[in-house]
XYZ file of C-alpha atoms in Angstrom:
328
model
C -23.189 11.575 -6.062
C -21.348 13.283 -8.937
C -19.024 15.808 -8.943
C -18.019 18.134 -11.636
C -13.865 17.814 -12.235
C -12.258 21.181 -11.992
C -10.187 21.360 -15.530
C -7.125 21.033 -13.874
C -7.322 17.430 -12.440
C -5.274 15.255 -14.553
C -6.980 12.452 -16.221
C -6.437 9.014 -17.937
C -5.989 8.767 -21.339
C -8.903 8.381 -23.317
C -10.169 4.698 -24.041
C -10.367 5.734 -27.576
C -6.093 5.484 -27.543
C -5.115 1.687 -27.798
C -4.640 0.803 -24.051
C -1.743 -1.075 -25.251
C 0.220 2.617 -27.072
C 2.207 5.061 -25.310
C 4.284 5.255 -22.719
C 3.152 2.940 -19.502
C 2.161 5.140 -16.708
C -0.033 4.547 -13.620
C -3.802 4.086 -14.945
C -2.529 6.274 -17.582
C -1.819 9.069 -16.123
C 0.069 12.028 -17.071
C 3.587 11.024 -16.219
C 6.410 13.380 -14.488
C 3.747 16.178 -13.078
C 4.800 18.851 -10.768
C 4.860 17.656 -7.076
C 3.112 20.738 -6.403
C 0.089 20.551 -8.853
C -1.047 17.010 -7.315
C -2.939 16.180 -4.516
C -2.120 12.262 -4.718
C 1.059 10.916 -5.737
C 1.497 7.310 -7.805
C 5.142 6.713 -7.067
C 7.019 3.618 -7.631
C 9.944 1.718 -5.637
C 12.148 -0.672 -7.542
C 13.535 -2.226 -5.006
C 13.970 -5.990 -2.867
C 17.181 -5.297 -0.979
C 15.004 -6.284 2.083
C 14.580 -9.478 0.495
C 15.534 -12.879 2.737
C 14.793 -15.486 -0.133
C 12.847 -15.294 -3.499
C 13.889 -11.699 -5.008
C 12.110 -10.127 -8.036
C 9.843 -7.604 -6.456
C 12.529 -4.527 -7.524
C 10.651 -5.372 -10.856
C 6.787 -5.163 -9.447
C 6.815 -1.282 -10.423
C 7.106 -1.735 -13.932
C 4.852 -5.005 -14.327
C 2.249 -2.768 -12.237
C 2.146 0.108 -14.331
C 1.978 -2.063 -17.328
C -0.858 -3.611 -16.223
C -2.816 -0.583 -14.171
C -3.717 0.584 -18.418
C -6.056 -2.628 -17.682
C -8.109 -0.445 -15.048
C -10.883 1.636 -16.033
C -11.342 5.256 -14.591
C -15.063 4.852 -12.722
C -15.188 2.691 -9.551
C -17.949 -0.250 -10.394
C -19.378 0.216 -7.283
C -19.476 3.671 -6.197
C -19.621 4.462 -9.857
C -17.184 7.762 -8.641
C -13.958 8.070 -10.194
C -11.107 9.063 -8.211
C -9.769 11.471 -10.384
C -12.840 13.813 -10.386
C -12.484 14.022 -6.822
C -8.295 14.651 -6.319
C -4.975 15.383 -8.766
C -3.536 12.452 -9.111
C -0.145 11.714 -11.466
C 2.661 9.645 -11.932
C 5.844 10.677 -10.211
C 7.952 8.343 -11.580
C 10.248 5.572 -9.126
C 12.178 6.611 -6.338
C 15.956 6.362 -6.763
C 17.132 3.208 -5.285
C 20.692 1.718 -4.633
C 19.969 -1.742 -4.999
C 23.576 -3.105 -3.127
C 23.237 -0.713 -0.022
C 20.105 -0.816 2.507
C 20.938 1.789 4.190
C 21.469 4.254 1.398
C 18.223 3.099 -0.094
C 16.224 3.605 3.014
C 17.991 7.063 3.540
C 16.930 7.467 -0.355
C 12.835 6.788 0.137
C 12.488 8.575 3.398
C 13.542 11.915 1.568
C 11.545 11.406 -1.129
C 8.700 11.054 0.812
C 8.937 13.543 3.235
C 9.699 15.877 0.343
C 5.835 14.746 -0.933
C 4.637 15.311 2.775
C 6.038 18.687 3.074
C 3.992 19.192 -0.033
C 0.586 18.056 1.308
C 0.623 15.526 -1.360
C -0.661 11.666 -0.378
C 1.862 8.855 -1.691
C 0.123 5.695 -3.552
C 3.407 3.380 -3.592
C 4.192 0.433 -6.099
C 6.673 -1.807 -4.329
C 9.110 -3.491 -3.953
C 9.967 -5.441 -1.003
C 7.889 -4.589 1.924
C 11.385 -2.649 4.022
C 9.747 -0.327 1.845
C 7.193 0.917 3.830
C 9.045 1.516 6.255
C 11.174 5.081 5.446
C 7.402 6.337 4.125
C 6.251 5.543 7.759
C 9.581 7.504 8.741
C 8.454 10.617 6.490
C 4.595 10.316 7.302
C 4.843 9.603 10.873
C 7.671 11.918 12.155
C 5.357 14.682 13.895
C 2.875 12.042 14.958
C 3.032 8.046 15.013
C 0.728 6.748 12.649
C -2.059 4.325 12.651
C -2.121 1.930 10.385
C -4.248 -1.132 8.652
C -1.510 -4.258 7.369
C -3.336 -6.486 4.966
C -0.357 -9.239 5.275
C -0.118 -13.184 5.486
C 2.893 -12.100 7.499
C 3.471 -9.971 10.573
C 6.948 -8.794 9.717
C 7.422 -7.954 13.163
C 10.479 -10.047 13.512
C 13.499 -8.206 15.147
C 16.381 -9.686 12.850
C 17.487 -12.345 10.499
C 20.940 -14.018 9.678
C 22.884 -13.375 12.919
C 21.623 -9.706 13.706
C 20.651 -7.962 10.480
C 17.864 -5.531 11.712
C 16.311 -4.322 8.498
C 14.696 -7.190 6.310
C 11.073 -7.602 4.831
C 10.059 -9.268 8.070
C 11.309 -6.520 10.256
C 10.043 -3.290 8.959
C 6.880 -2.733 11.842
C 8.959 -3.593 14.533
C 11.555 -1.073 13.659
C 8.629 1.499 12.772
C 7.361 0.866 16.499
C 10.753 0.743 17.774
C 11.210 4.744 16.273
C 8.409 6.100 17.464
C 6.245 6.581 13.493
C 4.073 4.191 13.870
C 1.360 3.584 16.873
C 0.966 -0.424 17.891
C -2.577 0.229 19.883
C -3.720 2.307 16.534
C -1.823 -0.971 14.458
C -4.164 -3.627 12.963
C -3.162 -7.008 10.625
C -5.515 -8.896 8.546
C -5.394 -11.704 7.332
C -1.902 -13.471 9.396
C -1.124 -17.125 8.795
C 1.543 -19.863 7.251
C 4.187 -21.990 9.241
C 6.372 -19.835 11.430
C 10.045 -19.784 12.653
C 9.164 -19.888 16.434
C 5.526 -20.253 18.327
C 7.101 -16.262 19.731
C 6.406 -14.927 16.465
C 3.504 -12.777 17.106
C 4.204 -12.623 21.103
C 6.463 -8.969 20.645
C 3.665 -7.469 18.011
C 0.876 -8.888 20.332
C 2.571 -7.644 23.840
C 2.974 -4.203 22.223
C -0.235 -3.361 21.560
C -0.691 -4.644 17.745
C -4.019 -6.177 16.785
C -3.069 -9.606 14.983
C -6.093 -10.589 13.362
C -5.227 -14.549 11.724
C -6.930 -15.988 8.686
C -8.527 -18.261 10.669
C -10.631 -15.357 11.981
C -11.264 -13.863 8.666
C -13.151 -16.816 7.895
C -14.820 -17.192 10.893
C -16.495 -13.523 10.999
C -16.059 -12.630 7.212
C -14.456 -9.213 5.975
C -17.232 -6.648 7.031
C -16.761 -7.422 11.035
C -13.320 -7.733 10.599
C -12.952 -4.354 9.095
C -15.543 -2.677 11.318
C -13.072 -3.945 14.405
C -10.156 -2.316 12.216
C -11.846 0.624 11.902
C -13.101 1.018 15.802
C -9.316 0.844 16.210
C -7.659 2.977 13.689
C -10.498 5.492 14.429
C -10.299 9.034 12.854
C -6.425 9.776 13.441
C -3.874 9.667 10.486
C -3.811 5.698 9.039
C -1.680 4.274 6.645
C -2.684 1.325 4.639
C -0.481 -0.840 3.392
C -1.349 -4.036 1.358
C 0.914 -7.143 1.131
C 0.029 -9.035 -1.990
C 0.971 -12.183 -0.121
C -2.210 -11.526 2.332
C -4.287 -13.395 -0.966
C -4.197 -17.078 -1.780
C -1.727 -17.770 -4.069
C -3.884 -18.954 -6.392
C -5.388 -15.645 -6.975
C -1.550 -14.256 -6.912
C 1.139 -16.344 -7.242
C 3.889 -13.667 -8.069
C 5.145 -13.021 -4.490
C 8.299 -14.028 -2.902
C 6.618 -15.697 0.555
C 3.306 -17.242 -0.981
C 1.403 -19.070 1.989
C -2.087 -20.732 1.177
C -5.152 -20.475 2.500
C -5.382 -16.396 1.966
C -7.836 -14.305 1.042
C -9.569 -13.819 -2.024
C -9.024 -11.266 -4.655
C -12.822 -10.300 -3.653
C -12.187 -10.454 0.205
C -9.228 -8.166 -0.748
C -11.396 -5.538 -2.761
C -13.831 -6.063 -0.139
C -11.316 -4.972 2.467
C -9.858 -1.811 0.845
C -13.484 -0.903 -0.002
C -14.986 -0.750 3.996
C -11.601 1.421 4.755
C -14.481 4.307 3.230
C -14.658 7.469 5.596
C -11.518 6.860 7.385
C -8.592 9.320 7.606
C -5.928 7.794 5.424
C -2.782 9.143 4.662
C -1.361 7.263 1.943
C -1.361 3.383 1.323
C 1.221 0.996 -0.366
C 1.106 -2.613 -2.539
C 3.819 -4.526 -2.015
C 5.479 -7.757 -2.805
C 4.722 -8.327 -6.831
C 7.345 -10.594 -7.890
C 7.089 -10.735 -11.945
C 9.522 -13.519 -11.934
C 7.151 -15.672 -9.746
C 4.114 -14.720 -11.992
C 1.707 -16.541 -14.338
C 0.035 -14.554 -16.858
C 1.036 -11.431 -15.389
C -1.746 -12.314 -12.893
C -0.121 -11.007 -9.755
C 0.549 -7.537 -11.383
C -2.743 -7.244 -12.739
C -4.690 -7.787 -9.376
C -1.956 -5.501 -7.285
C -2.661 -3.100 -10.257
C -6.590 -3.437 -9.372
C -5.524 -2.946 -5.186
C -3.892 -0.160 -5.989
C -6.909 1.530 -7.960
C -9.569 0.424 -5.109
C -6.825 2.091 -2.831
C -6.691 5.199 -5.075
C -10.446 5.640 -4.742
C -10.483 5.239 -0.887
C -7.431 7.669 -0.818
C -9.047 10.468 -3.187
C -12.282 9.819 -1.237
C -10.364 10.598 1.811
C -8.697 13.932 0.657
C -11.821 15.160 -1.176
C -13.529 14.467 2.545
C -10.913 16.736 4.268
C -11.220 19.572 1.614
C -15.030 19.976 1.686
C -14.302 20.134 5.147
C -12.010 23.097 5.666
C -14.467 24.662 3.217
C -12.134 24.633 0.231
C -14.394 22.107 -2.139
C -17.323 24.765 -1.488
């Protein structure tokens, strides 16, 4: 179904400009807009101080806006474009402190809950993924969210090196640990690779997290997989957040943790594009390592996840504004 844009929705630049000319913004996107006059917030985070080995995803923020001018405006499925249906801008990268954790963490959580108190939905370019973990802070602090974890990894680990608590393979414990995010309302896709211990999964697992392994994926395919996901999730506030480790390397090999046998770049799509109808709250990609890319590969496909998430999040508020009887 089409809807007519209200003349205040930002849009792309038009294909007739050199996709190539300007400055680089999110899927072109007018760059620097007032918090206020959005609905949907593209926000990078520069950052890997989470990082335990292979750094290089503080520059995935850049490499993804560079090559989100690659993505179209209309969804070739739905044929809908996302920006007919919510305000949408670049907001720019959060400040970052890339020798103190801490300070960083401190950092993203109030930039985020500064977008919450505004009623506008964050679409986040990582960085490591301790990134998502001060957004769940800010988006879950009245209520624990749900949330769907496209991952090869768990990250449920409780700490590396001797005691440090806050890595990339700790953030989801710590977010259960504080109370923002809900482990029975908590679903993976798409888990696999060697691990440190055959306890790996046993904390996520005992909590109440739904570990869903490749192996299974390939077993029952995407759609049943995601209609399980959604029967859990169910209509409360869900975050998504999508590890661009969760795909085979060979479809992205500019991660820090690669681990074979992944999903596709399809199976990915596929994924974000049965999260339709659900009550999402804002979504992340995470993990784009430049360094570790071929062909800027990597950036372009977590450029792509990020559009199929921008559709499913713009889908989501337009849903909840015809609603309340404010689209009418």
């Amino acid at each position: 179904m089409n809807h007519l844009t209200p003349v205040d929705y930002p849009q792309p630049q038009s294909g007739e400009i050199p996709r190539y000319s300007g400055l680089p913004t999110f899927f072109r996107l007018p760059f620097g807009a007032q918090i206020a006059s959005l609905d949907i917030g593209v926000v990078g985070v520069p950052w890997d101080g989470g990082t335990t080995n292979r750094a290089g995803t503080r520059h995935g923020p850049r490499e993804l806006r560079n090559a989100s001018s690659l993505v179209r405006r209309v969804h070739p499925v739905t044929f809908q474009s996302p920006y007919d249906l919510a305000r949408v801008g670049d907001l720019g990268d959060v400040p970052v402190n890339p020798v103190d954790v801490q300070d960083t963490l401190a950092l993203i959580e109030a930039w985020y809950r500064a977008l919450h108190e505004s009623k506008v939905m964050p679409l986040t370019a990582g960085g490591d993924h301790l990134t998502t973990l001060p957004i769940l802070r800010a988006l879950g602090r009245e209520q624990p969210l749900g949330m769907i974890h496209f991952d090869a990894h768990s990250d449920t680990n409780d700490t590396y090196f001797g005691g440090e608590r806050f890595t990339h393979g700790t953030p989801f414990r710590r977010a259960v640990e504080e109370g923002v995010l809900d482990p029975t309302r908590t679903v993976q896709i798409g888990i696999r690779g060697a691990l440190f211990s055959e306890k790996d999964h046993r904390w996520a697992e005992e909590n109440g997290i739904t570990v869903i392994r490749m192996e299974q994926v390939a077993e029952e395919g995407m759609a049943a997989v995601m209609a399980w996901a959604r029967a859990i999730v169910g209509q409360q506030p869900t975050y998504v957040s999508f590890d661009i480790d969760v795909l085979d390397p060979v479809y992205a090999p500019g991660t820090g943790t690669p681990e074979i046998g992944g999903l596709t770049s399809l199976q990915g799509q596929q994924g974000i594009r049965l999260l339709q109808g659900l009550n999402l709250v804002g979504a992340d990609v995470v993990e784009v390592s430049p360094p570790f890319d071929q062909g800027n590969l990597t950036s372009l496909t977590g450029a792509t996840m990020m559009f199929e998430l921008l559709c499913q999040l713009a889908d989501a508020h337009h849903r909840r504004r015809l609603s309340t009887g404010a689209g009418e």
